[in-house]
Each structure stands twice: as structure tokens, then as C-alpha cells.
XYZ file of C-alpha atoms in Angstrom:
721
model
C 67.407 188.010 83.322
C 66.957 184.328 82.858
C 70.749 184.066 82.532
C 71.542 185.556 85.491
C 69.132 183.904 87.237
C 70.516 180.735 86.189
C 73.659 181.558 87.108
C 72.325 182.218 90.829
C 70.899 178.648 90.488
C 74.514 176.831 89.642
C 76.416 179.113 92.479
C 73.424 178.311 94.973
C 73.955 174.365 94.356
C 78.286 174.872 94.473
C 78.078 176.259 97.938
C 75.094 173.834 99.157
C 77.788 170.746 97.880
C 80.568 172.335 99.185
C 79.018 172.366 102.344
C 78.113 169.144 102.496
C 81.071 167.976 101.529
C 83.086 165.388 104.204
C 85.798 166.557 105.732
C 88.290 164.020 105.030
C 92.176 165.366 105.037
C 93.290 161.759 105.219
C 90.758 160.085 103.316
C 94.017 158.238 101.559
C 94.357 155.640 104.034
C 93.243 152.346 103.457
C 93.046 149.159 104.661
C 95.571 146.278 103.687
C 95.741 142.295 104.265
C 92.964 143.239 107.041
C 94.082 145.892 108.988
C 94.236 149.749 108.333
C 96.004 152.072 110.449
C 94.382 155.278 111.891
C 97.135 155.596 114.768
C 98.293 159.000 113.345
C 94.890 160.192 112.724
C 93.333 163.262 115.106
C 89.707 161.894 115.732
C 89.592 165.622 117.547
C 88.716 166.825 114.262
C 85.458 167.096 112.858
C 86.250 164.625 109.874
C 84.720 161.034 108.737
C 86.688 158.547 107.210
C 85.684 155.450 105.502
C 87.173 152.006 106.336
C 87.821 150.896 102.989
C 90.303 148.950 101.230
C 91.243 144.899 101.565
C 89.416 142.960 104.285
C 89.691 139.644 104.990
C 87.180 137.362 103.020
C 85.336 133.455 103.701
C 83.063 132.778 101.450
C 80.138 130.728 102.455
C 81.403 131.223 106.184
C 79.797 132.813 109.071
C 82.142 132.761 111.195
C 81.866 134.178 114.687
C 84.528 136.128 116.556
C 85.151 133.664 118.818
C 86.307 131.295 115.656
C 89.370 133.772 115.217
C 90.120 133.510 118.527
C 91.025 129.963 118.757
C 92.028 129.442 115.212
C 95.561 130.622 114.266
C 95.717 129.898 110.516
C 92.792 131.057 108.784
C 93.968 130.806 105.291
C 92.043 134.264 104.604
C 91.032 135.507 100.899
C 91.274 139.536 100.665
C 88.853 141.365 98.732
C 88.341 145.394 98.262
C 85.440 146.243 100.941
C 82.580 147.819 99.930
C 81.856 146.045 96.836
C 79.145 143.547 95.444
C 79.288 140.387 94.870
C 79.501 140.479 91.404
C 83.074 142.314 91.295
C 85.066 139.592 93.273
C 84.317 137.000 90.325
C 86.807 137.670 88.490
C 89.239 137.642 91.331
C 86.775 134.429 92.473
C 84.952 132.373 89.956
C 83.118 130.495 92.389
C 81.107 133.233 93.527
C 77.735 133.805 92.646
C 75.368 136.315 93.095
C 73.223 134.881 95.577
C 75.176 133.749 99.049
C 76.818 134.863 102.355
C 80.195 135.587 103.768
C 82.093 136.529 106.682
C 84.824 139.956 106.273
C 86.936 141.034 108.496
C 89.202 144.043 109.694
C 91.423 145.049 112.282
C 91.319 148.903 113.480
C 94.654 150.162 114.632
C 93.109 153.682 116.479
C 95.331 156.111 118.065
C 96.553 155.494 121.638
C 97.088 158.962 123.192
C 94.588 161.798 122.694
C 91.603 159.749 122.788
C 88.091 160.300 121.892
C 84.820 159.063 122.051
C 84.248 157.648 118.501
C 81.387 156.143 116.400
C 80.745 154.176 113.241
C 78.326 154.610 110.798
C 76.948 151.055 109.810
C 76.201 150.674 105.831
C 72.511 149.817 104.518
C 73.495 146.125 104.036
C 71.908 144.679 100.973
C 69.652 141.964 102.965
C 70.831 141.179 106.263
C 74.295 142.079 108.143
C 75.642 141.456 111.809
C 78.815 143.467 112.896
C 80.448 142.401 115.802
C 83.164 144.671 117.432
C 86.206 142.854 119.834
C 83.584 140.414 120.162
C 80.695 141.867 120.959
C 77.456 141.654 118.586
C 76.843 145.886 118.340
C 74.817 145.460 115.204
C 71.960 143.089 113.440
C 69.867 144.329 110.321
C 67.648 141.404 109.558
C 68.594 137.471 110.035
C 71.495 136.064 108.650
C 71.908 132.603 108.133
C 73.703 130.026 105.839
C 69.904 128.886 104.741
C 68.406 131.647 101.935
C 65.282 130.146 103.085
C 66.289 131.760 106.463
C 67.586 134.854 105.694
C 65.080 137.746 106.550
C 66.454 141.033 104.528
C 66.619 144.430 106.376
C 67.433 147.665 105.640
C 68.199 150.028 108.553
C 71.169 153.282 108.716
C 72.889 152.798 111.704
C 75.544 154.815 114.262
C 77.082 152.913 116.874
C 79.778 154.191 119.759
C 82.727 152.560 119.656
C 84.737 151.282 122.549
C 86.922 154.221 124.043
C 89.781 152.323 125.859
C 90.595 150.085 123.248
C 93.684 150.180 120.840
C 92.226 147.569 118.397
C 89.409 147.436 117.294
C 88.009 143.646 115.686
C 85.332 144.112 113.016
C 84.125 140.931 112.052
C 80.965 141.354 109.818
C 78.674 138.351 108.581
C 76.425 139.290 105.618
C 74.240 137.565 103.886
C 72.302 138.628 100.458
C 69.920 136.331 98.967
C 67.178 138.863 97.464
C 68.759 141.513 95.947
C 70.830 141.119 92.480
C 73.574 143.397 93.491
C 74.184 141.662 96.672
C 77.185 142.433 98.621
C 78.096 145.084 101.146
C 77.818 148.762 99.737
C 78.007 151.533 100.599
C 80.485 150.786 103.458
C 81.739 152.088 106.737
C 82.372 155.597 108.170
C 84.628 156.196 111.202
C 84.546 159.698 113.168
C 84.354 161.416 116.514
C 80.991 160.997 117.878
C 79.512 164.273 117.530
C 81.001 164.690 113.983
C 78.911 161.449 113.145
C 75.960 161.936 114.491
C 75.869 165.150 113.049
C 76.423 164.756 109.485
C 73.623 161.822 109.863
C 71.350 164.119 111.394
C 72.351 167.139 108.738
C 71.276 164.884 105.805
C 68.049 163.495 107.795
C 66.802 167.358 108.126
C 67.923 167.994 104.403
C 65.658 165.290 103.573
C 63.072 165.900 105.696
C 63.486 169.935 103.970
C 63.330 168.057 100.652
C 60.628 165.804 101.460
C 58.762 168.997 102.515
C 59.443 171.251 99.838
C 58.383 168.484 97.495
C 55.056 167.985 98.783
C 54.329 171.707 98.924
C 54.958 171.618 95.117
C 52.901 168.091 94.499
C 49.677 169.627 96.395
C 50.113 173.273 95.071
C 50.322 171.864 91.455
C 47.992 169.608 91.947
C 45.552 172.411 92.885
C 45.940 173.905 89.575
C 45.505 171.195 87.941
C 42.167 171.036 89.472
C 41.685 174.072 89.254
C 42.512 174.328 85.507
C 42.374 170.664 84.070
C 43.204 171.777 80.963
C 46.958 171.990 81.369
C 48.240 168.559 82.350
C 51.720 169.962 82.626
C 50.843 170.588 86.367
C 49.274 166.877 86.833
C 52.437 165.046 85.352
C 54.708 167.560 87.372
C 52.444 167.339 90.668
C 52.591 162.714 89.943
C 56.729 163.473 89.633
C 56.999 165.416 92.298
C 54.613 162.581 94.316
C 57.196 159.724 92.952
C 60.348 161.873 94.201
C 58.875 161.919 97.597
C 58.070 158.659 98.307
C 61.274 157.495 97.357
C 63.208 159.925 99.610
C 61.503 158.052 102.369
C 62.653 154.939 101.482
C 66.450 155.789 100.494
C 68.959 157.566 101.736
C 68.706 158.348 105.910
C 65.389 156.342 105.773
C 63.358 158.344 107.306
C 60.037 156.132 107.048
C 61.645 153.970 109.415
C 61.483 157.241 111.666
C 57.417 157.450 110.604
C 57.022 153.532 110.613
C 59.497 151.247 112.418
C 57.493 148.017 111.331
C 57.955 149.062 107.413
C 58.557 145.688 105.568
C 62.123 145.581 103.290
C 59.609 144.411 100.203
C 57.688 147.519 100.811
C 60.765 149.897 101.400
C 62.664 148.396 98.244
C 59.504 147.953 96.204
C 58.432 151.972 96.696
C 61.945 152.489 95.959
C 62.524 151.117 92.691
C 58.653 151.455 90.816
C 58.895 154.408 91.426
C 62.241 154.792 89.940
C 60.558 153.051 86.965
C 57.330 155.394 86.709
C 59.877 159.152 87.041
C 61.525 159.089 83.686
C 57.742 158.614 81.803
C 55.781 161.058 84.293
C 58.685 163.841 83.847
C 58.751 163.152 80.088
C 54.458 163.736 79.726
C 55.570 166.769 81.965
C 58.120 168.024 79.001
C 55.897 167.086 76.247
C 53.154 169.065 77.754
C 55.064 172.237 78.219
C 57.009 172.027 74.594
C 54.337 169.730 72.687
C 55.867 171.197 69.275
C 59.515 170.092 70.652
C 58.744 166.913 72.174
C 56.453 165.087 69.822
C 53.740 162.343 71.204
C 55.187 159.553 68.863
C 58.596 160.251 71.552
C 56.256 159.824 74.422
C 54.696 156.750 73.404
C 57.854 154.886 72.367
C 59.131 155.839 76.289
C 55.985 154.496 77.652
C 56.179 151.229 75.714
C 59.816 150.894 76.870
C 58.995 151.201 80.556
C 55.820 149.402 80.461
C 57.907 146.114 81.104
C 60.082 147.656 83.978
C 57.287 148.878 85.866
C 55.306 145.486 85.188
C 58.404 144.012 87.158
C 58.334 146.893 89.954
C 54.477 146.166 90.587
C 54.534 142.051 90.645
C 58.571 140.896 89.859
C 60.777 139.572 93.075
C 63.206 141.957 94.496
C 65.310 140.278 92.722
C 63.879 140.559 89.796
C 63.382 144.121 89.700
C 66.912 145.242 91.085
C 68.959 142.692 88.256
C 67.136 145.332 85.537
C 68.402 148.264 87.405
C 71.258 149.308 85.781
C 69.695 148.350 82.082
C 66.963 150.886 83.378
C 69.612 153.297 84.243
C 71.653 153.466 80.554
C 67.618 154.329 79.612
C 66.943 156.961 82.031
C 70.405 158.617 80.945
C 69.346 158.564 77.299
C 65.984 160.221 77.952
C 68.241 162.346 79.603
C 70.415 163.204 76.915
C 67.256 163.227 74.250
C 65.631 165.960 76.992
C 68.291 168.021 76.535
C 68.374 167.802 73.210
C 65.082 168.794 73.263
C 65.655 171.647 75.364
C 68.525 173.289 73.277
C 66.040 172.836 70.579
C 63.312 174.799 72.416
C 66.030 177.685 73.125
C 67.150 178.000 69.945
C 63.560 178.695 69.090
C 63.087 180.687 72.104
C 60.693 179.330 74.083
C 59.394 181.062 77.153
C 61.584 180.191 80.532
C 63.326 177.663 78.657
C 67.004 178.747 80.157
C 66.225 178.311 83.774
C 64.473 174.965 82.522
C 67.748 173.861 80.988
C 69.799 175.157 84.075
C 67.693 173.024 86.104
C 67.338 169.949 84.177
C 70.828 170.041 83.665
C 71.731 170.110 87.344
C 69.271 167.471 88.167
C 71.101 165.204 85.565
C 74.271 165.998 86.426
C 73.669 164.822 90.306
C 71.720 161.626 88.410
C 74.830 160.768 86.515
C 77.221 160.803 89.362
C 74.620 159.031 92.018
C 74.658 156.122 88.842
C 78.770 156.367 88.775
C 78.907 156.245 92.279
C 76.248 152.843 92.796
C 78.683 151.396 90.106
C 81.466 151.721 92.473
C 83.061 154.278 89.572
C 83.438 157.555 91.242
C 84.293 158.222 95.045
C 81.945 160.585 95.789
C 78.921 160.726 97.458
C 74.533 160.542 96.299
C 73.957 163.693 94.872
C 70.752 163.307 93.455
C 68.067 165.073 96.410
C 70.246 168.186 95.706
C 69.523 168.160 92.175
C 66.059 167.065 92.225
C 65.537 170.324 94.915
C 67.284 172.757 92.451
C 65.346 171.475 89.619
C 61.923 171.780 92.207
C 63.378 175.084 92.510
C 63.854 176.132 88.682
C 60.414 175.300 88.260
C 58.778 177.253 91.449
C 60.893 180.392 90.120
C 59.435 179.441 86.362
C 55.603 179.483 87.708
C 56.429 182.486 89.862
C 57.118 184.352 86.535
C 54.371 183.074 84.629
C 51.731 184.173 87.709
C 53.704 187.335 87.041
C 52.675 188.279 83.639
C 49.372 186.483 84.016
C 48.878 189.252 86.624
C 50.419 191.614 84.806
C 48.124 190.829 81.611
C 45.344 191.035 83.984
C 46.162 194.405 85.158
C 46.138 195.804 81.327
C 43.257 194.642 80.756
C 41.504 195.715 83.738
C 42.093 199.056 83.043
C 41.390 197.978 79.166
C 38.024 197.333 80.821
C 37.767 200.716 83.002
C 38.471 202.773 79.654
C 35.726 200.635 77.788
C 33.258 201.383 80.373
C 33.644 205.046 81.118
C 33.576 205.761 77.418
C 31.217 203.272 76.658
C 28.542 205.738 75.513
C 30.563 207.010 73.370
C 32.430 204.293 71.763
C 28.795 203.087 70.854
C 27.484 206.130 68.955
C 30.885 205.871 67.107
C 30.559 202.204 66.379
C 27.194 202.768 65.244
C 27.697 205.519 62.650
C 30.459 203.283 61.232
C 27.705 200.137 60.957
C 25.122 202.620 59.206
C 28.239 203.755 56.755
C 29.203 200.119 56.056
C 25.505 199.200 56.015
C 25.051 202.219 53.169
C 28.128 200.772 51.344
C 27.210 197.311 51.488
C 23.302 198.268 50.167
C 24.996 199.697 47.331
C 27.283 197.169 46.727
C 24.426 194.571 47.327
C 22.400 196.515 44.161
C 25.687 196.552 41.617
C 25.907 192.930 42.332
C 22.205 192.375 41.329
C 23.015 194.132 38.415
C 26.106 192.329 37.669
C 24.455 189.269 38.199
C 21.254 189.726 36.198
C 24.158 190.539 33.421
C 25.495 187.161 34.143
C 22.239 185.429 33.930
C 21.280 186.783 30.629
C 24.885 186.355 28.869
C 24.652 182.520 30.766
C 21.372 181.942 29.158
C 22.567 183.230 25.431
C 25.698 180.983 26.045
C 23.673 178.320 26.537
C 21.301 179.014 23.460
C 24.190 179.298 21.382
C 26.073 176.200 22.697
C 22.814 174.118 22.364
C 22.675 174.985 18.750
C 26.186 174.413 18.331
C 25.704 170.905 19.891
C 22.643 169.968 17.664
C 24.529 171.468 14.267
C 27.851 169.072 15.738
C 25.391 166.132 16.364
C 24.074 166.444 13.026
C 27.080 166.667 11.460
C 27.946 163.465 13.389
C 24.581 161.861 11.782
C 26.475 163.063 8.680
C 29.642 161.484 8.831
C 27.877 158.266 10.082
C 26.128 158.312 6.726
C 29.309 158.972 4.491
C 31.468 156.103 6.102
C 30.695 151.995 5.217
C 28.876 150.285 7.930
C 30.117 147.529 9.941
C 27.152 145.272 8.839
C 28.159 146.194 5.123
C 31.916 145.051 5.635
C 30.371 141.951 7.353
C 28.618 140.596 4.252
C 31.737 140.937 2.296
C 34.034 139.712 4.879
C 31.476 137.902 7.818
C 34.602 137.471 9.956
C 35.323 140.995 10.251
C 35.183 143.993 13.198
C 35.143 147.691 13.489
C 35.622 149.358 17.177
C 35.783 153.038 16.803
C 34.861 155.437 19.332
C 35.433 159.640 18.835
C 37.195 161.566 21.118
C 34.112 164.423 20.951
C 30.546 163.691 18.811
C 32.611 163.747 15.708
C 36.117 162.091 14.482
C 39.053 163.421 12.652
C 39.380 159.251 12.401
C 37.650 157.657 9.534
C 37.627 154.480 7.482
C 36.667 154.252 3.646
C 35.806 150.524 1.698
C 34.886 149.469 -2.107
C 34.893 146.208 -3.570
C 36.125 146.115 -7.846
C 36.756 143.207 -9.476
C 37.579 140.897 -6.794
C 39.321 143.583 -4.886
C 38.553 144.862 -1.793
C 39.924 148.216 -1.281
C 40.453 149.299 3.133
C 41.623 152.735 4.242
C 41.737 153.956 8.073
C 42.666 157.150 8.190
C 43.753 159.996 10.666
C 43.337 163.234 9.957
C 45.032 166.162 11.555
C 43.259 167.054 14.798
C 39.895 165.799 15.729
C 36.473 166.857 16.429
C 35.260 169.023 13.895
C 38.069 169.957 12.057
C 39.574 166.727 12.108
C 35.775 165.550 11.132
C 35.927 168.268 8.173
C 39.165 167.557 6.881
C 37.543 163.547 7.217
C 35.260 164.280 4.982
C 37.411 165.933 2.524
C 39.527 162.656 2.580
C 36.083 160.509 2.112
C 35.407 162.843 -1.016
C 38.737 162.324 -2.431
C 38.552 158.416 -2.097
C 35.184 158.543 -3.623
C 35.874 160.892 -6.817
C 38.949 158.341 -7.418
C 36.385 155.727 -7.558
C 34.307 157.524 -9.544
C 37.327 158.057 -12.381
C 37.593 154.113 -12.078
C 41.638 154.933 -10.910
C 42.019 151.460 -8.354
C 45.707 151.912 -9.596
C 48.508 150.513 -7.097
C 48.060 151.653 -3.526
C 51.474 153.979 -3.479
C 49.721 155.700 -6.707
C 46.455 156.467 -4.651
C 48.521 157.895 -2.196
C 50.627 159.748 -4.415
C 46.888 161.297 -5.634
C 45.871 161.898 -2.525
C 48.866 163.698 -1.570
C 48.134 166.146 -4.478
C 44.632 166.687 -3.964
C 45.185 167.424 -0.134
C 48.066 169.903 -0.993
C 46.095 172.247 -3.715
C 42.781 172.258 -1.709
C 45.386 173.477 1.300
C 47.208 175.877 -0.989
C 45.071 179.083 -0.801
C 46.766 179.666 2.541
C 50.629 179.415 3.072
C 50.051 179.184 6.606
C 47.726 176.114 6.255
C 50.480 174.657 4.277
C 52.830 175.456 7.121
C 50.792 173.941 9.803
C 51.251 170.463 7.466
C 47.442 169.797 7.219
C 46.519 166.418 5.941
C 46.210 162.763 7.251
C 47.760 159.431 7.868
C 46.760 156.695 6.295
C 47.214 152.988 5.601
C 45.562 151.753 1.671
C 44.753 148.020 1.869
C 43.898 146.260 -1.132
C 43.336 142.568 -1.630
C 42.683 139.775 -4.225
C 40.140 137.999 -2.777
C 40.527 134.982 -5.134
C 43.912 135.064 -4.695
C 44.937 136.451 -1.063
C 47.298 139.073 -2.626
C 47.612 141.865 -0.429
C 49.048 144.571 -1.727
C 49.504 148.259 0.765
C 50.881 151.447 1.069
C 50.938 153.535 4.287
C 51.588 157.176 4.946
C 52.450 156.578 8.431
C 49.963 154.352 9.515
C 50.770 150.421 9.543
C 48.953 147.115 8.982
C 49.463 144.186 11.670
C 48.977 140.958 10.540
C 48.780 137.784 13.115
C 49.114 134.011 11.686
C 49.096 131.765 14.551
C 49.940 133.910 17.164
C 52.852 135.337 14.891
C 52.544 139.490 14.073
C 54.318 140.814 10.860
C 54.258 144.822 10.691
C 54.139 146.475 7.050
C 55.853 149.592 7.872
C 55.005 152.713 6.055
C 56.282 155.331 4.322
C 57.198 157.734 6.833
C 55.671 160.577 5.568
C 52.196 162.212 5.809
C 49.214 162.542 2.785
C 49.686 166.630 2.728
C 52.887 169.058 2.588
C 56.339 167.818 3.988
C 59.602 169.449 4.388
C 60.911 166.490 2.639
C 58.523 164.279 0.374
C 58.817 160.666 -0.028
C 57.381 158.298 -2.658
C 54.658 156.264 -1.300
C 55.764 152.683 -2.104
C 53.711 149.487 -2.404
C 54.185 146.286 -0.863
C 52.847 142.572 -1.310
C 52.233 140.347 0.718
C 50.581 136.660 0.384
C 47.944 135.865 2.860
C 46.207 132.991 4.020
C 43.012 131.787 5.165
C 42.352 132.536 8.802
C 44.992 135.450 9.180
C 43.977 138.442 10.761
C 45.102 141.899 9.350
C 44.366 144.955 11.498
C 44.201 148.410 10.516
C 44.007 151.413 12.910
C 44.938 154.944 14.309
C 47.588 156.208 16.704
C 44.406 156.816 19.357
C 44.530 153.031 21.077
C 48.188 153.279 22.433
C 48.534 156.702 22.631
C 45.786 156.845 25.161
C 47.067 157.579 28.930
C 46.199 155.312 32.207
C 45.639 157.117 35.525
C 49.175 157.350 36.454
C 49.673 159.222 33.243
C 51.160 155.747 31.294
C 50.330 155.658 28.038
C 49.013 152.256 26.317
C 52.419 152.324 23.718
C 52.746 150.285 20.371
C 53.868 146.715 22.289
C 51.169 146.465 24.256
C 49.190 146.712 21.514
C 50.863 144.452 19.513
C 50.473 141.088 22.426
C 46.891 142.378 22.911
C 46.219 142.282 19.531
C 48.057 138.498 19.272
C 45.853 137.381 22.820
C 42.840 137.816 20.682
C 43.401 136.602 16.937
C 42.003 133.477 17.210
C 39.080 134.421 19.002
C 35.871 135.231 17.136
C 35.331 138.742 15.429
C 32.544 139.785 18.425
C 34.662 138.576 20.788
C 37.964 140.444 20.345
C 35.886 143.809 19.462
C 34.572 142.914 22.953
C 37.806 142.646 24.811
C 39.407 145.248 22.823
C 36.358 147.586 23.839
C 37.182 146.391 27.724
C 40.688 146.608 27.845
C 40.752 150.226 26.604
C 37.588 151.426 29.197
C 39.744 149.473 31.744
C 43.031 151.549 30.635
C 41.197 154.443 30.653
C 39.916 154.123 34.193
C 37.926 156.587 34.258
C 40.788 159.485 32.345
C 39.427 161.520 29.553
C 40.450 159.947 26.146
C 42.879 161.680 24.150
C 42.348 161.129 20.513
C 39.588 159.676 18.592
C 40.226 155.583 18.194
C 40.245 153.174 15.203
C 40.848 149.542 14.752
C 39.619 147.157 12.336
C 40.171 143.539 12.169
C 39.833 141.160 9.007
C 39.601 137.492 9.181
C 41.183 136.655 5.786
C 38.802 134.102 3.702
C 38.363 133.757 0.084
C 35.213 135.201 -1.484
């Protein structure tokens, strides 16, 4: 249905435009070299002809008709009339945007079948004075060669022409100092008196009709807004109508001069341009409020920001300034129009209510706007159509409004019927509803009792779990005390090597990382190990590793570090050999074993996946391990013993992989290279300072992230005992 109505809108527009189209059977007649020949034209027909073409042109001259009567050789220039000064600059570069000039044209009219004729005088862009056959017939404003003396005015006029003359000699003086696009535009029209007057009366009546229709719509929508302020679309549509109505008064036939003959040129021009600069912003706000999800608010803000300078110029700028930016603003308006077409198409795709009518009305309005811009720029030869476009757009909105009210009324009727039905059957409905509520109440009571029983059972289970957790935590804390008891203390290690530190941080209460140390025959034996797993399982394996090392001590078998690791591997394999599944799980440990001759400072090292770092003068050396764990492995390699000559003040670091495997808040690992650089940076500090920096760096890196593994770092500064 909406599609059919949109076709009706287009059909009505075509009919109206056809009815208003000027009869112009001989529109191809134009002036040449200052003369236009209408002698073969039948002016008894209802035609209106433009007197366009080549007029004589005298720049910076205000010649009276007497001048042409007394001067035989005027040496005229010829320009296309009507046009603006700016269009003559290519032909005559000395022409400026402000100035004055005299135009002259001789019209040859029929000598037979004379009829009363009239001339529609153009609205001059500032001030104009017209002589016909030496008689002053029209003066709009004050024409003068001195800019300060020029008084601009805009006044459409119809002048009756001499009926007995065979030639009409037009001398037109024009002074334009107050508008950017100075010059003569849109020109003159000639025809029989009845046709000229009828045409002006027809357009004046249409302007009045349009003005009345727009004002009615504005007041109606304003009333809707006052009754329902929540819907701001009615307010913006009312404001848009008021802007268009105000502009209608000061354009076209300028009806304001009928109501207020003394209305000044500046007031007319300011209203014309200020209302124009406000219209796109208000119209876009209207579209935003009826299609908020299709036209975002940020686009409306952008349009408001761009419109603000134009509006400011229209408010406080001079007439020259706000006419100068007109063409830029027309491009801006056209861009907005294209964007809104896109918004309306998107809304149509989303099947918004009444969108077809809205698209049709706006498309007609946009078409007439483009026509007027091109006509004003003298690119096409039509006439101003914007009033018709506005009328059809407003008419489409009125139709949409009636559709919405019709639907609202229908819904209101349906609700009224439902309410009447409810009132008639209220008692029965109340009883039925009360019965349902009682039934639901009983069901809820039964469910509540079941929930209470379930909650009591859950509470009992929670209490039992808390008791078991407390017992388990107490047991683990006791296991932690046992683990701490079997590990050498940092104080004991510092008695042997005063310049040493231990940074040990279990992930849970107990740890799978452990360290071990003994002194035998001037040899310091020190071990750092990382057992499979962490927490309680890792702690059990760590106790097993400490037990094996202590057993080797009792046997007095301090041999080469590689041999010690081989013995450890055999003992671990024997311990876990009872369960094939455990063997496949590769339970065991990684270990770094260092044996240091405290007299010669020779270091003997063997490693099972764990290296050691030596920092000397801020250069780091890595003693690489054998790539095998202490435990079962698919391809077992022998643990080799390496020798390294230490020097006093060297820093020896033993560690597990927990420090550099820790992740930060971005889930990045600390990594080995960053760990190496940290050890180089702290290597020359005192041991207690080194431990403090290692601790602070670790806590900063974690940044409230959970610790992922047990962490152990031991640092020894080498000195002879």
C-alpha cells in the first residue's frame, strides 16, 4: 500500500510541475550583439520569453539613455545576460566581485497585431535602475559609483511596456557591493500583460498556500511535542517547518514586502541565509529522532560542528560574508542529502515502519534542491522547484502522521475491548487467578521444604569438608616443618660462605624444589634439585632425594659429581620400579651438583637438566647439564663431570626453572635470557642486597598473578676458607 501511495506522490508532483511549466514556444530566441528580435513572435499567446543573450556591457560606467543618443561610437563589450560578475572574469580579467556597470539591449517587437505587454524585472543582486526608451521605469535601491552610497534592495516588479513602440531600448544600471555573487540574476521576462501578471499571481498564491500549509504543520507538530515532550522528532520537524516558512517569506515573490513594505535588504538577506544554514542541522536531528539506530548521534554531532561556523556567519557576519560561503554550504547540504538517502535505504532494508513514504518524500525534496542549486549556478535552464519539493515532503510526513495515529487509534480500540472484557469477567478471572496462586503457593511451600532439607545436608557436608581441610592443612604444615628441618639453613651456609644467600619460595605450603649441602675434606658439596610436581607429591620426592644424598654421605662415597648423579639415578629407578605406570610417568628430579675445592677453588660440576651460572666481572658463563633427568628416561645418557677454575669474588648461581617460568599479567614468561641479565646486574651487590632485588623483581613480575611453580635460587660468592 505504501508503495502505491509513493507512486501517487510522484504522479501528483509531475502534474503540478507540468501545470506550472512556463509556456515558451520560442525559447530559443536570444540576443545577439545587443539586439533581440521578437518581431515574428505572437505575444497574444500565453507565452513568457526570457530576454537573455549578448547584451552591451560597460564596466565601471553608469550611462544614462541620453549618453547613447548623443554618442555614436560607444565601443561596447558584449556579455551573456543574466549572469554574475564572477562569470565575466575569464572574458574580462579586470572585473572584480564588487562594482557597477551599465547593460544595454534593444528589443525588436512586432509591428502588427500589437497587444499590451509587460516585463517581469529580476531581483537585482544589490541595486538596479532600468530605463526603457529613455524613461526611468524601475529603481530598486540606490545605484551609485561610490560604494558607500549604494543602498541595496530586493523588490520584484512588473512593468507595463509602451504599446506603440516598435523597438524597446533597455538601459540597465546595476551596482553590487553587498553580495559575493554580484551581477544581474535571474534576468527579465517579457510577455503579454495578462500572462505576466497571471504567472506572478500564480506563484504568489502558491507561496501563500505553501506558507499556510507549512505553518499549520509546524503548529500541529509543536502542539504534539508540548503534549508529549518525550518524542523530540515532532519538535525538530516543527522547527524545520518554521525555518522553511520564514525563508519562503523572503524568497521567490518576497511576500514579506506585501506584509511589511519597509523590510530592509539586510533583514531579508540574513533571514534567507541564516535559516538556510540552520535547516540541514535541524532536519538531520529530525531524522535521527525517528531513526535513532540508523542515524547515529555522533554523525549528528559532526554535522552540528560543521554547521556551527556557517550559522555564526549568518548571525553576525556581513551580507558579503554569508553569501560568499553559500556554494561551499550547498556542497555540504548535498553531502548530507546523499548520506540521509543512504540512511533511509538502510532503514528500508531493516523494514522500518513508513520508510517508503519517507524515502519518496525526501527523494523529491532532494531532487528539487539539486535542481535549484544547478539553476542558481546557471548550469541548467529550468526554474526554482524547492517550494514544490518541500510541499510534497511535508505532505508525506502528514500522511505518515495520520497512519501512525490511525494505528494508535486502532490499538486503543483493541485495548478498550480487552479492558471491557476484563471488567465483565473480572470476578471469575480473580477467582481463577486466586486458585492458581494458591496452587503455586502450595508447590512453592513443598519446594521450600525440600530446599531447606537440601541446604541442611549441604551445610553438614560443608562442615565436614572444612574439618577435613583443616586436618589436611595442619598435616601439610607439619610436613612443611619436617621439610624445613631436613634442609640446611641459610645461616649454616653463610657460616661456610659468608657471602651467600638462598631465595626459596614454594608454590604451595611444601615444595618440590630442595637444596642440600655438606662439607668433606675441604670440599663444599652443594646441590639444587627440582623434583617432579610440586606441593605434597613434589615434597615427598624431595624428601626421598635428600634421603638418598644422606645415605651416600653415610657410605662416605663423595665421588665425582657425575658418579653421584649416576648412583642417584639407580636409587630412584629402584624406588619406582614396583609400578610400571610410575616408570612411564618419568618420576624423578632435575639436579645440579657442585663440588668446590675450597683451597684451590676448583669447581667440579655435573647436571641433570639443571645448569649453573658463573658471573665474573659481569660476564656470565654457563656450565651446561646432561639432557637427562635423574630417573627413568627413554634414552639414558651418562652424567659427565665438568671442571672449572673459579676465582675469588666469582658469583656461582644454582637454581630451579621456577623463576624464569613465572608468567606476568600478560601471560609472558620471565625467560632464561632475562634471568641471566638480572644475575649479571646484581652480581656485584652484597648477598643480602642480591636476595632483596631477586625477591622484589619476582613479586613485581608476578603482579598479583598466581605463582606457577616452586622457586629456588642460591647464590655463592667464591672465597677461600
